[in-house]
Amino acid sequence: MIRVGVIGYGYWGPNIVRNLHGLDSTRVEMICDKSPAALARARKAHPGTRTSNDPAELLCSPEIDAIAVITPVWTHYELAKKALENGKHVFIEKPFTSTSAQAEELIELAARKKLIIMVDHTFLFTGAVQKIRELTEKGTLGDLYYYDSLRVNLGLFQHDVSVIWDLAPHDLSIMDHIIKSEPEAIVATGEKHLNGVEDVAFLTVYFPRNVIAHINVNWLSPVKIRTTLIGGQKKMLVWNDLVADEKIRVYDKGVQIASGEGIRELLVSYRTGDMWAPQVEQLEALHVELNYFADCIMNNKVPFNDGHAGLRVLRMLEAAETSIRKRGELVRL
Ligand SMILES: NC(=O)c1ccc[n+]([C@@H]2O[C@H](COP(=O)([O-])OP(=O)(O)OC[C@H]3O[C@@H](n4cnc5c(N)ncnc54)[C@H](O)[C@@H]3O)[C@@H](O)[C@H]2O)c1
């Protein structure tokens, strides 16, 4: 049984606490938040669980094995560092830290102390992303051509980070998980309209072997859209995360080009075959992920969404920021 202290009970924290409560392998030992209103909500929802407004109480407690850091990004580094220094494993929200230098320091500290860092890249534990990874690993899609994602809605405006740091980590972590090669360069454009941080942004990421990814993130969209297109040489798929059934549709469509007789003659043939919707697991992603966190601690496994995975995402975020500042200049990674 892994005893967890959860710091941060705002918007996302209650989901972490609820899922930890639902697992046999974990117990929520204490919930901490600086806000009295958040603590009152926690006490109402979980009357049997201890609460505190002082993170040090959890970070120093001998009755706690792991700390879940569910606070705003700028607080991640300090809280995670203290947790690791006190011998606690860390489950930490995305994006991992505010800078890649902070992430590198935490990774080194965790390795020295033989502790686990798991970065909450929740989407990797959804049935949809697991199915997409299976389809790419089995070669069903063939060589990948592109990943194109639309992740837009109205808000939720964050105070400390731009829409890129808020929403793009989802796609960047998914790309890292399924494309499985290091990106080469990034071009990003975006604009600030309301509170001094970008609220609309477009990222293009270049991978080896002509694989290209595009992400559109937007807090100023009148409608919520979560649609990703993934094109491969053999098959193409559309993932609509907002529908209950047939979240993923795989199309047997493609294009083949052969040279004709003359130099300028191209023979283009289009293939339009069947469409099918593979079965997608419906379990709650956080349930699967937190169970995996406990399993990694108990069985001394290195999670695939470890500090290094969090760092790879941070490097892409930092490159995107540099590119935006230079109005879309190509930034090599
Ligand atoms: N994985 C996901 O899909 C997902 C979804 C939403 C948010 N998040 C991440 O979760 C984190 C929190 O986001 P949120 O939307 O819940 O933010 P939020 O502002 O709603 O909640 C954060 C809470 O942390 C508390 N807090 C801040 N600093 C603290 C400290 N030093 N000690 C104790 N409590 C402190 C605040 O009082 C607040 O209640 C962010 O990193 C965000 O990116 C992840």
Coordinates of C-alpha atoms in Angstrom, one line a residue, residues 3-7 27-32 50 52 54-67 82-83 85-89:
R3 CA 0.7 6.2 1.2
V4 CA 0.2 9.4 -0.8
G5 CA 0.1 13.0 0.2
V6 CA -1.6 15.2 -2.3
I7 CA -0.6 18.9 -2.6
R27 CA -4.2 5.4 0.3
V28 CA -4.5 9.2 0.5
E29 CA -2.8 10.0 3.8
M30 CA -3.2 13.8 3.7
I31 CA -4.5 16.5 1.4
C32 CA -2.8 19.9 1.4
R50 CA -6.5 14.5 7.1
S52 CA -3.3 20.7 6.0
D54 CA 1.2 23.6 5.1
P55 CA 3.0 21.5 2.4
A56 CA 5.9 20.9 4.9
E57 CA 3.6 18.8 7.0
L58 CA 3.3 16.3 4.2
L59 CA 6.8 16.6 2.8
C60 CA 8.3 15.7 6.2
S61 CA 5.8 13.1 7.3
P62 CA 7.3 9.6 7.9
E63 CA 3.8 8.2 7.2
I64 CA 3.9 9.3 3.5
D65 CA 5.7 7.4 0.8
A66 CA 4.8 9.6 -2.2
I67 CA 3.8 13.1 -3.0
K82 CA 11.7 19.0 -1.2
A83 CA 9.7 15.7 -1.7
E85 CA 15.1 15.4 -0.7
N86 CA 12.8 13.9 2.0
G87 CA 12.9 10.4 0.3
K88 CA 9.4 10.6 -1.3
H89 CA 8.5 9.4 -4.8

